[in-house]
Structure formats: C-alpha cells, structure tokens
Short mmCIF file of C-alpha atoms in Angstrom, two decimals:
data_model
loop_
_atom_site.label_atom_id
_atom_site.label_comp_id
_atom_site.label_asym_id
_atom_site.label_seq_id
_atom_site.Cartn_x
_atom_site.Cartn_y
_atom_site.Cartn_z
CA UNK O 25 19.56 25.34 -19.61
CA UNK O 26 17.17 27.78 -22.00
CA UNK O 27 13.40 27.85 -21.32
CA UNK O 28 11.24 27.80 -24.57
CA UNK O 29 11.65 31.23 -24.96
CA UNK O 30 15.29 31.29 -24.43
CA UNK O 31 15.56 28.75 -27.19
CA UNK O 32 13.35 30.65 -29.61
CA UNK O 33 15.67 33.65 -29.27
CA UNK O 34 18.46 31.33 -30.00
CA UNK O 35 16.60 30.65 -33.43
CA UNK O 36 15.62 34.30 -34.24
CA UNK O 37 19.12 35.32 -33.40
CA UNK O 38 20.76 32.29 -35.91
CA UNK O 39 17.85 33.11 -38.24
CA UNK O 40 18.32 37.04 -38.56
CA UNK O 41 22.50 36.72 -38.79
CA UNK O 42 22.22 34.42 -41.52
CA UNK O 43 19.29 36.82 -43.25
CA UNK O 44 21.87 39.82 -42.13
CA UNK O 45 24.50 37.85 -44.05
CA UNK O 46 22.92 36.87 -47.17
CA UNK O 47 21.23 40.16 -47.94
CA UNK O 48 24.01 42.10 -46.27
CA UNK O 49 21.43 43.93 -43.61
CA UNK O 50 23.40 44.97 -41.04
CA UNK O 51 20.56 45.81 -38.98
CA UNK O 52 19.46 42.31 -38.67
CA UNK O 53 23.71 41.34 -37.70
CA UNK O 54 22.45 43.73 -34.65
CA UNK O 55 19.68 42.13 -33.32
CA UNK O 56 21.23 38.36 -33.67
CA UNK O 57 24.13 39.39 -31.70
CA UNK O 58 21.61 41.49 -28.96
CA UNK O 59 19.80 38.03 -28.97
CA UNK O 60 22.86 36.30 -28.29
CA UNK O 61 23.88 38.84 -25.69
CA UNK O 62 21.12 38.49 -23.71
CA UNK O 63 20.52 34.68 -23.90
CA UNK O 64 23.95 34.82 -22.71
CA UNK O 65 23.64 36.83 -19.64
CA UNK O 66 20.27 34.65 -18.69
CA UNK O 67 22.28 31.49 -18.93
CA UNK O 68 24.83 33.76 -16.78
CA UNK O 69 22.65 35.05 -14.40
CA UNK O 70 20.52 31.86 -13.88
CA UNK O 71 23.94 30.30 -12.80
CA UNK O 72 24.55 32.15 -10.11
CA UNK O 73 24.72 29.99 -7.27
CA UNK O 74 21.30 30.54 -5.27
CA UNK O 75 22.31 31.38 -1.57
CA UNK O 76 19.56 29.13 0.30
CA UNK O 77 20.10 26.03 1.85
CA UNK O 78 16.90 23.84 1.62
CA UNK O 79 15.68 21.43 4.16
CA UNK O 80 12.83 18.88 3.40
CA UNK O 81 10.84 17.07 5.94
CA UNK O 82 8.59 13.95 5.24
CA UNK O 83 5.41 14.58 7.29
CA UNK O 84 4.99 10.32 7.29
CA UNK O 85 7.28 7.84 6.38
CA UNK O 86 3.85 5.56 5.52
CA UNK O 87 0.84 6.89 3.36
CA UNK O 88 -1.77 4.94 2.09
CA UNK O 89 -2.03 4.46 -1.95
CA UNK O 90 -3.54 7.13 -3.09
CA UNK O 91 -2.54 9.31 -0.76
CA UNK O 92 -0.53 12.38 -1.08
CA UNK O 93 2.98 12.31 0.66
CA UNK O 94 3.28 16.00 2.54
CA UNK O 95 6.21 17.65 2.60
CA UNK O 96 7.63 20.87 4.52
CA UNK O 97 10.73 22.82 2.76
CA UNK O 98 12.45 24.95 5.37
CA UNK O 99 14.77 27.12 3.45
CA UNK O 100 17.43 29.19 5.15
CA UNK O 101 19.72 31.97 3.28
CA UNK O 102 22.86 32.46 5.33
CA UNK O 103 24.13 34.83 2.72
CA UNK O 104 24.75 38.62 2.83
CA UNK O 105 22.14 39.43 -0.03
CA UNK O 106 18.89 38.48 -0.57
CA UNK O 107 18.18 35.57 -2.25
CA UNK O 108 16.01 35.66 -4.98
CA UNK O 109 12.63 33.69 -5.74
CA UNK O 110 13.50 30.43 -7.04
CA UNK O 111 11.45 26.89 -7.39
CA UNK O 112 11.87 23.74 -5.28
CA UNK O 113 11.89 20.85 -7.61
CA UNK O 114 10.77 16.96 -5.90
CA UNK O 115 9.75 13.61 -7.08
CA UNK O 116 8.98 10.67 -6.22
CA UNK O 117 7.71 7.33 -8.26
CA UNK O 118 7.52 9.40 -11.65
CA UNK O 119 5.80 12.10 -10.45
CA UNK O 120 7.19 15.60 -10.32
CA UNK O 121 5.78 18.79 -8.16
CA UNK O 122 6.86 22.16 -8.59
CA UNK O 123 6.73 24.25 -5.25
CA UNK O 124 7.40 28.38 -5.57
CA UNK O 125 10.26 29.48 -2.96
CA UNK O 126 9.68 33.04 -2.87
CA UNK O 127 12.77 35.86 -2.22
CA UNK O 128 14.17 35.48 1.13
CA UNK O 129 15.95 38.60 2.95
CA UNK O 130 19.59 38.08 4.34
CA UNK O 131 19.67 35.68 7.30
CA UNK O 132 16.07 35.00 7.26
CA UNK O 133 14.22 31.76 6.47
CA UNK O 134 10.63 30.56 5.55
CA UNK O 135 9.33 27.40 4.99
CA UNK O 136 6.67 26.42 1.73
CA UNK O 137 4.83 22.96 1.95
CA UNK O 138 4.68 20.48 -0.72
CA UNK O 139 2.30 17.38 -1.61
CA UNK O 140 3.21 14.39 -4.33
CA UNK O 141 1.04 12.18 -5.71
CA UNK O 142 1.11 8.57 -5.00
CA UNK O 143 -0.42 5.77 -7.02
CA UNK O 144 1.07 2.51 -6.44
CA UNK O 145 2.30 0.44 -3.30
CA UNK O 146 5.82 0.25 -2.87
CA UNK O 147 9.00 1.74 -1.23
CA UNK O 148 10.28 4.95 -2.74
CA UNK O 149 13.00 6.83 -2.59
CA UNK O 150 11.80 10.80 -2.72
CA UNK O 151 14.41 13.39 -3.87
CA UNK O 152 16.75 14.34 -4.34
CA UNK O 153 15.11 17.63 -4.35
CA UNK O 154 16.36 20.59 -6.46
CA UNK O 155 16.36 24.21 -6.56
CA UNK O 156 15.47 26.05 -10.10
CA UNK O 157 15.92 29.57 -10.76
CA UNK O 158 15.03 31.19 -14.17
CA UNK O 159 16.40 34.41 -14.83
CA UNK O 160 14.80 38.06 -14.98
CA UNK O 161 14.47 37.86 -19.05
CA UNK O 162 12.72 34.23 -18.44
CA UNK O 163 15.32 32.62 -20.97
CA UNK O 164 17.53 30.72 -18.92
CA UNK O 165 17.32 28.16 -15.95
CA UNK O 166 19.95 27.20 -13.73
CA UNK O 167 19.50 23.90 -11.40
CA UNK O 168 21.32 23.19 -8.08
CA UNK O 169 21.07 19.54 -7.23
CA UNK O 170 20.68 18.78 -3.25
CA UNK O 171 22.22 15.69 -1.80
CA UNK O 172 18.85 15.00 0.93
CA UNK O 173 17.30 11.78 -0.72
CA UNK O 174 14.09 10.28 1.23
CA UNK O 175 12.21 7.07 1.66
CA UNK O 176 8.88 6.73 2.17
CA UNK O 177 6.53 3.33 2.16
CA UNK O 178 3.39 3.48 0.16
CA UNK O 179 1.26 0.79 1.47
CA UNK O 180 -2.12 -0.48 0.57
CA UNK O 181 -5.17 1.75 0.71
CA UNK O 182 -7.82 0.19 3.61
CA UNK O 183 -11.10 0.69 3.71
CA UNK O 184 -13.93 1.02 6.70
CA UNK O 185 -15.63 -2.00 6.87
CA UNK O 186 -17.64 -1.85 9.95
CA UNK O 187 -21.39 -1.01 10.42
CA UNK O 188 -24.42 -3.05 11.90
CA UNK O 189 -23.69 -6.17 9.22
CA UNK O 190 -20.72 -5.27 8.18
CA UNK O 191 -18.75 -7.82 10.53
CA UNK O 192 -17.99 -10.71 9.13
CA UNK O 193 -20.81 -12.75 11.10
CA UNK O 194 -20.36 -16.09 9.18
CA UNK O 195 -16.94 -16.15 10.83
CA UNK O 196 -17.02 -14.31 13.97
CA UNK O 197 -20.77 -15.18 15.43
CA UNK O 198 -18.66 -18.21 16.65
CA UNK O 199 -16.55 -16.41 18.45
CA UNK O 200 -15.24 -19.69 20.52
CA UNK O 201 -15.75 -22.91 18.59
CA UNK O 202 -16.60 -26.03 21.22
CA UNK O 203 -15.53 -29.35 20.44
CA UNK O 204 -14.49 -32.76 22.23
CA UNK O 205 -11.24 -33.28 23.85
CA UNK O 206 -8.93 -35.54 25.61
CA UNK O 207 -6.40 -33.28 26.47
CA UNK O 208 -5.79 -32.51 29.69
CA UNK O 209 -4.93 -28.75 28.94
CA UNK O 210 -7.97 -28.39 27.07
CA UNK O 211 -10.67 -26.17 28.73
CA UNK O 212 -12.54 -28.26 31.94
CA UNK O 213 -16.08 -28.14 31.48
CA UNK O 214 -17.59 -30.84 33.72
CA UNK O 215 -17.75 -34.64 35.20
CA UNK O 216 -19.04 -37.41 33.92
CA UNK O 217 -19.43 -41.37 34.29
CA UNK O 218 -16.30 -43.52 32.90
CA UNK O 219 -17.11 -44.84 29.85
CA UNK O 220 -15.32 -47.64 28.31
CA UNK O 221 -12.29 -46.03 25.85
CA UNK O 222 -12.34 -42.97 27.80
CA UNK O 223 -8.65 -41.51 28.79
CA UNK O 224 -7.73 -43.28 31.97
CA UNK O 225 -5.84 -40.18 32.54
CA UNK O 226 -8.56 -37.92 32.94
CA UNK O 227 -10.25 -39.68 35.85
CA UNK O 228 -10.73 -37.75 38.59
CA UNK O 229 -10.00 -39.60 41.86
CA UNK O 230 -11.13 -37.70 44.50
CA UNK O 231 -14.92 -37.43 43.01
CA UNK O 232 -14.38 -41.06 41.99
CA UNK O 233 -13.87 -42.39 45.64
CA UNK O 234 -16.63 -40.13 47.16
CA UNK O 235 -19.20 -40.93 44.41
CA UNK O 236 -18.18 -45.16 44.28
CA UNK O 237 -17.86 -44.91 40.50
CA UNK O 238 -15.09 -43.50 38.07
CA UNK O 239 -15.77 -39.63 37.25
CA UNK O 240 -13.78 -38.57 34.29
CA UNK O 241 -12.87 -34.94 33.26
CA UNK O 242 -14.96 -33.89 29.98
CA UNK O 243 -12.60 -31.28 28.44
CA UNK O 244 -13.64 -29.48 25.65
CA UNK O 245 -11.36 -27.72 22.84
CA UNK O 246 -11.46 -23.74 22.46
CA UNK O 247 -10.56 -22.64 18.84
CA UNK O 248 -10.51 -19.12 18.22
CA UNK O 249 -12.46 -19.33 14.45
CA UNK O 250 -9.87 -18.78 11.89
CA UNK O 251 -9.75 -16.27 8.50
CA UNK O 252 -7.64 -16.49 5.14
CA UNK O 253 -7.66 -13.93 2.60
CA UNK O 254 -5.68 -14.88 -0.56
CA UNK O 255 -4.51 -12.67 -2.96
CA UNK O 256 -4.74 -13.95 -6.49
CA UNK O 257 -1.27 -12.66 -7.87
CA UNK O 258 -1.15 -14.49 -11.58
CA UNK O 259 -0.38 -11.65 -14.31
CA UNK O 260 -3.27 -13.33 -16.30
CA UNK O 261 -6.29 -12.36 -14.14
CA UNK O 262 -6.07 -8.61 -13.93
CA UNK O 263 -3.82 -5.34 -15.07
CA UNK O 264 -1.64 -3.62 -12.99
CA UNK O 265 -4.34 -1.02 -12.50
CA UNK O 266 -7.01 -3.80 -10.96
CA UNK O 267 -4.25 -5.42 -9.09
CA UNK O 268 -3.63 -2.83 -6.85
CA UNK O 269 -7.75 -2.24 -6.19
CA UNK O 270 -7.34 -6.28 -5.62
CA UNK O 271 -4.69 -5.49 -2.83
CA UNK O 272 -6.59 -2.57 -1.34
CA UNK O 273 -10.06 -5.25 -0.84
CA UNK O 274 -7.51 -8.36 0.73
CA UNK O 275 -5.86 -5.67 3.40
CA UNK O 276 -9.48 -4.28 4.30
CA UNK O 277 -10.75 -7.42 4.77
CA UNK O 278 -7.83 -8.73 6.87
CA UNK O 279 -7.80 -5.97 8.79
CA UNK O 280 -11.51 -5.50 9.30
CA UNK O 281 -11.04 -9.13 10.49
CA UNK O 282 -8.06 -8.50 12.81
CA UNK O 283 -9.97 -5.76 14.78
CA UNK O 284 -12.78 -8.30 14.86
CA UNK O 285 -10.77 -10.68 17.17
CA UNK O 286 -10.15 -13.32 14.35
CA UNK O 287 -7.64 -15.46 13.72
CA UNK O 288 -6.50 -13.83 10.19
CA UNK O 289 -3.77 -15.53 8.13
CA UNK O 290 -2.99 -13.42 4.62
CA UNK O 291 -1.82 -15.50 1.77
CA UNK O 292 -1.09 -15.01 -1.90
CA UNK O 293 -0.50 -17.50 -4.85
CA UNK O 294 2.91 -15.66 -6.30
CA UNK O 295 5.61 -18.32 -5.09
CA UNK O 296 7.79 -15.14 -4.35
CA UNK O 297 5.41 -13.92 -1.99
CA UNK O 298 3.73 -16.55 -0.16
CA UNK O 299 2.43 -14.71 2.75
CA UNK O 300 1.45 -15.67 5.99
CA UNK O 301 1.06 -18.73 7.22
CA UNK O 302 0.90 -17.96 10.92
CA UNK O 303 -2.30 -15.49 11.68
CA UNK O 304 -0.84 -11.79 12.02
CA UNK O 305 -1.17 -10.09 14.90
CA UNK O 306 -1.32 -6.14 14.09
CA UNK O 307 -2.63 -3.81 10.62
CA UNK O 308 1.34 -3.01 10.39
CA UNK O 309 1.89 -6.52 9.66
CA UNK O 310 -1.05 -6.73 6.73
CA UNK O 311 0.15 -3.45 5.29
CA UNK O 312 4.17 -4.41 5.22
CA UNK O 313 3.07 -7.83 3.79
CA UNK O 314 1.40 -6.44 0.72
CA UNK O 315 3.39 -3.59 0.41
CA UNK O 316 5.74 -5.26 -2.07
CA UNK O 317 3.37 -7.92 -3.81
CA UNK O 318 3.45 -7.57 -7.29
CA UNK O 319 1.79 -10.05 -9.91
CA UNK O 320 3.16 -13.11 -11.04
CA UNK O 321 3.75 -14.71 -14.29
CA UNK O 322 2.25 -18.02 -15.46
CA UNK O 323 5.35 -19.85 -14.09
CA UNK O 324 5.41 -18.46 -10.31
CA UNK O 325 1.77 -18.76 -9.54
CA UNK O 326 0.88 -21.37 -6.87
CA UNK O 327 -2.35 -23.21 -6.88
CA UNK O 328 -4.83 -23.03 -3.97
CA UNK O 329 -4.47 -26.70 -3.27
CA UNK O 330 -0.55 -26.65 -2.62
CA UNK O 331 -1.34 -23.60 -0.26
CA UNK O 332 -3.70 -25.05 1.89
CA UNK O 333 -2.21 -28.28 0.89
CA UNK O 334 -2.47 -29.69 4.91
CA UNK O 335 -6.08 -29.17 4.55
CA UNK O 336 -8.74 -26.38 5.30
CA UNK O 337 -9.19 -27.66 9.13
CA UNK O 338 -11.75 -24.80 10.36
CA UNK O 339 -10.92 -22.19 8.58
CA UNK O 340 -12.93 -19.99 6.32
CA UNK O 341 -11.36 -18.84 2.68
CA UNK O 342 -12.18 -16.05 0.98
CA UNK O 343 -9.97 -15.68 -2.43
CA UNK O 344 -9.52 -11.88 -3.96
CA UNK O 345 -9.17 -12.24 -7.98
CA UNK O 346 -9.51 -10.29 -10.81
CA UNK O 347 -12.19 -9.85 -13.88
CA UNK O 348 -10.35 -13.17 -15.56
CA UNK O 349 -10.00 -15.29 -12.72
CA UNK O 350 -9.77 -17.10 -10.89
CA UNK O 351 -6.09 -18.71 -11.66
CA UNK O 352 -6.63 -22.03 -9.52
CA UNK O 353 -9.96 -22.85 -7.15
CA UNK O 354 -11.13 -25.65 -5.47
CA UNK O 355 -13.02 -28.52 -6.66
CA UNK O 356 -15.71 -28.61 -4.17
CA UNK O 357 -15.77 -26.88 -0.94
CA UNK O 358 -18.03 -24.76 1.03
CA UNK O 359 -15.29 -23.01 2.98
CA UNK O 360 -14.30 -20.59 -0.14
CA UNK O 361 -16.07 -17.59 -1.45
CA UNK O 362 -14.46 -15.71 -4.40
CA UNK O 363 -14.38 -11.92 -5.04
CA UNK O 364 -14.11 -10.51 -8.47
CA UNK O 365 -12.45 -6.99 -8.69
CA UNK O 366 -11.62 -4.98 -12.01
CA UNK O 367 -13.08 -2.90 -14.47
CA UNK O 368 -14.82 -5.44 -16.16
CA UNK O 369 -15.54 -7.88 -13.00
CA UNK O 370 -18.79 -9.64 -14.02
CA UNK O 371 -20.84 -12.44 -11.76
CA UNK O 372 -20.19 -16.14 -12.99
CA UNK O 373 -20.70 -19.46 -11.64
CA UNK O 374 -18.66 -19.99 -8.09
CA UNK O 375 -18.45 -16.03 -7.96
CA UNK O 376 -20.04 -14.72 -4.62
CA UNK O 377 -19.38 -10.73 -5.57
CA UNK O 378 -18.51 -8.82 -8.25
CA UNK O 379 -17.06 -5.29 -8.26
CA UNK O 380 -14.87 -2.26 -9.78
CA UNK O 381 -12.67 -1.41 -7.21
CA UNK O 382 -12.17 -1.32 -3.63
CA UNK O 383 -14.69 1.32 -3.33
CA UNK O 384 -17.55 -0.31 -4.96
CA UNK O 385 -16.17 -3.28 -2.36
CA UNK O 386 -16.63 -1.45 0.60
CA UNK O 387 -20.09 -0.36 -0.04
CA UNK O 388 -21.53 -3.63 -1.01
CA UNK O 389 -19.97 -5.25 1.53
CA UNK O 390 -22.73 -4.94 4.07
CA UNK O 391 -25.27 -6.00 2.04
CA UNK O 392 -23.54 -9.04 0.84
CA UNK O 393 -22.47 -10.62 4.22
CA UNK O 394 -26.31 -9.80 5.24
#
C-alpha cells in the first residue's frame, strides 16, 4: 500500500514519462522510471514479513464509558536479525490508535502500552490488532494482520453520590417501615387484650391462663423501604448522545441506593429491555443490566402504568428522561419524581430537576434531596 508520498511519486513518475514522451526528453524517461524503481522497492521492502510476534493484553475486561481501555503489547522477535521499528495498529468501536513498536534486537522483546477511547456502552470486540511497517524512503506500507481478537464490556459511567445529604433520606430515613400484622411470622412486638376479630391463632395460651383473659400476639410487618429507577428509553425524548448521560444518572442512582441498604429495582420502558423486577442485589448487576439498553422506537416503548401495573405498594419512583419527555407519566401520584437530562433539559410542570449530563447530576444532587 503507498503512503501519500509514495502515491505522489507515482504521479510525477506517470507525469514526467508522458512529458519525456511527447517532447521526446529523455531526461525526464529517466526520472519516471527512477520513480518507479524506487516506489517499487518500498512496496518491496515494506513487504517483508516483520519478524515479531505481538501479544496484546486487556488490562480490564470492564471500563466505565468514557473510560480508556489500557492495553500492554508484548512483542517478541524470535528471528536471527533485528527487527525493524514498525507500528501496532488497534481498534475498537470505530476508534483507531496508533502505538510506535520500536527496533527490537534478535531474540529480545519489549513491551509498548496502548489506550483506546471509549464512548458508548456496549460489548466490543477489540482487534484484531495489526502490525504496519513503512519503508526507509516513507513510500510504501506493508500490513500484517494478527489473528488475537478481544472483548471488552463498556458499561455505564457511575457517579459518587454520597456526602452529608447526599443519601437519599426521603427513602432511606425509614430504614424499617412498621405496620400491622396478622401473620404469625411477622416480627413479635408485644401482648395485648383479645379483641373481637382478632386472629384466634395468635392467642397466646400460656399468658392467657396466668392473666384470666385472652392475650393475643401483636405482630408487626418489617418492610425494608423499596427504590425504582426507570429509564425512559423512547427514541423521541432524547439523542443518542443524552441517552447515554440518561443511563450514566439511573446506574448512579441505583447504585448509590444499593450501598444505602435499599431495596432497588431498575426498570426501563423499551419492551426489549424491561429490567428488573426483583430488587438487584450487587453494582455488577446494575451495570450488566444497562450495558445493552438502547432507545426504543415509538412502537416498543411501554407506559409507566403497564410497568407498575400491580400498583406502586410502598415504593418510591424516580423516572430518568430526556429534554422532550417524559414519554408516559402518571396521572396523579406523589410517589414519582422526574429527572430531566440533555443538552437542552429545561424545568416544567411535574419536573423535580433539570440538568446537562450526569455531571451536572451529581453535583446538584445534594442540594436537591436537601
């Protein structure tokens, strides 16, 4: 393959044989065929099969968006010469790096690091990698192809969260939530006097005899206080660009309430990717779940009341949209506070926040709970 300047001698050369030609200047017949000559050996020379065998090793299979993905290139020439310097070529998700492999003496080896941009979620493959080696005239490159394809997972980008009222004290202040019960396996608070419709089955007989009246167990009910975080995922609320900064605020906020010791269930309204409707137990699990959300056109998009379509019970809402949305709300509830994120997120009516990114998100976050 000919570098820019290997193709512009391949035009001076067809340029001065066809001036040699038509004026019949022999001299210029000389330098055309010199130009081809030596474009000729580059292409030749750059050919040459480059005597190192690369390695490449993935520093983490799992980076956060935004984050570079570091690689180490061990190279090893098992050759009887020394290899020249050459360039390791790798990509991943559209984006190319260029890494310099510099000359490496018989039976020697070095190793040359490499970082590649990420910029959206996803699973990519990285690689194959390639070695490029332009000759000494700098008009030919030759390309060796390396069978050592990678995978890496490019998850959503979290944010810190925590600070003096930066817990989510609306939801976790009631850390246990107390309420009447009859069953039996229900937490034992106390006794009490029998009172006509009580549970015969929660009298407690021993008390009852000693005390000449019926004592019943008083049980009460011990709820762990529940979190959702939904993901607005219709096309029409947001580009791709604020879509992902939407994905970056629902995995902060799910996991900032996961360390928290709530209950934290992760939904989205793309049919395809409904979520979780059980509450998740590690980050791992918030990260792998949005890992592969994407948006969703006008005819996958499921409405908030088919989601929580068995009712809201105890559990608090908080719905992530974009600068046009939301797609679907509720009609009245006090349960559900809606975020705003995009370029052009503004404040409306039933809007509790409104911000650029995940950033901006993370910073007013402490304010906003307070």
């Amino acid at each position: 393959m000919l570098t820019r300047s290997g193709l512009a001698a391949v035009i001076g050369a067809v340029v001065c044989a066809a001036a040699g030609l038509l004026w019949h200047y022999e001299e210029l017949i000389v330098i055309a065929g010199a130009a081809g000559v030596a474009v000729t050996g580059a292409l030749w020379s750059s050919r040459v099969r480059h005597a190192a065998r690369i390695q490449r090793t993935i520093a983490a299979p799992r980076v956060a968006r935004g984050d570079p993905i570091r690689t180490v290139y061990r190279a090893v020439n098992r050759g009887h010469r020394r290899s020249p310097s050459a360039v390791i070529v790798d990509s991943c998700d559209d984006a190319v790096i260029r890494v310099a492999l510099p000359a490496i003496g018989r039976d020697d080896r070095t190793e040359v690091a490499g970082s590649i941009p990420t910029r959206r979620r996803g699973v990519y493959q990285v690689g194959p990698t390639a070695i490029e080696r332009i000759d000494a005239l700098g008009l030919g490159i030759g390309r060796r192809l390396n069978d050592d394809p990678g995978t890496v997972l490019v998850h959503p980008r979290l944010y810190n969260l925590s600070g003096p009222y930066g817990a989510m004290h609306t939801v976790e202040d009631e850390a246990v939530i107390r309420r009447s019960a009859s069953d039996p396996l229900s937490g034992f608070v106390s006794l009490r006097e029998y009172v006509v419709g009580d549970d015969p089955r929660l009298v407690h007989w021993p008390t009852s005899a000693r005390m000449g009246t019926l004592m019943i167990r008083e049980h009460v009910e011990l709820r762990r206080p529940e979190f959702t975080v939904v993901l607005d995922a219709a096309d029409s609320v947001a580009d791709a660009d604020d879509f992902e900064e939407m994905v970056d605020v629902v995995a902060s906020v799910a996991v900032h309430a996961l360390r928290a010791g709530v209950d934290v269930r992760v939904r989205t309204t793309a049919r395809e990717f409904p979520g979780a409707a059980r509450p998740l137990i590690r980050d791992t699990q918030v990260l792998d779940l949005l890992t592969p959300v994407h948006q969703a056109t006008p005819g996958a998009v499921v409405p908030l009341a088919e989601i929580f379509h068995s009712g809201l019970d105890h559990t608090a809402i908080m719905l992530i949209t974009g600068p046009k949305g939301p797609s679907s709300t509720f009609a009245h509830t006090d349960r559900l506070s809606v975020v705003r994120v995009g370029e052009e997120a503004t404040l409306a009516v039933g809007i509790v926040l409104a911000v650029r990114d995940a950033h901006e998100f993370a910073l007013r976050w402490r304010p906003w709970r307070n």
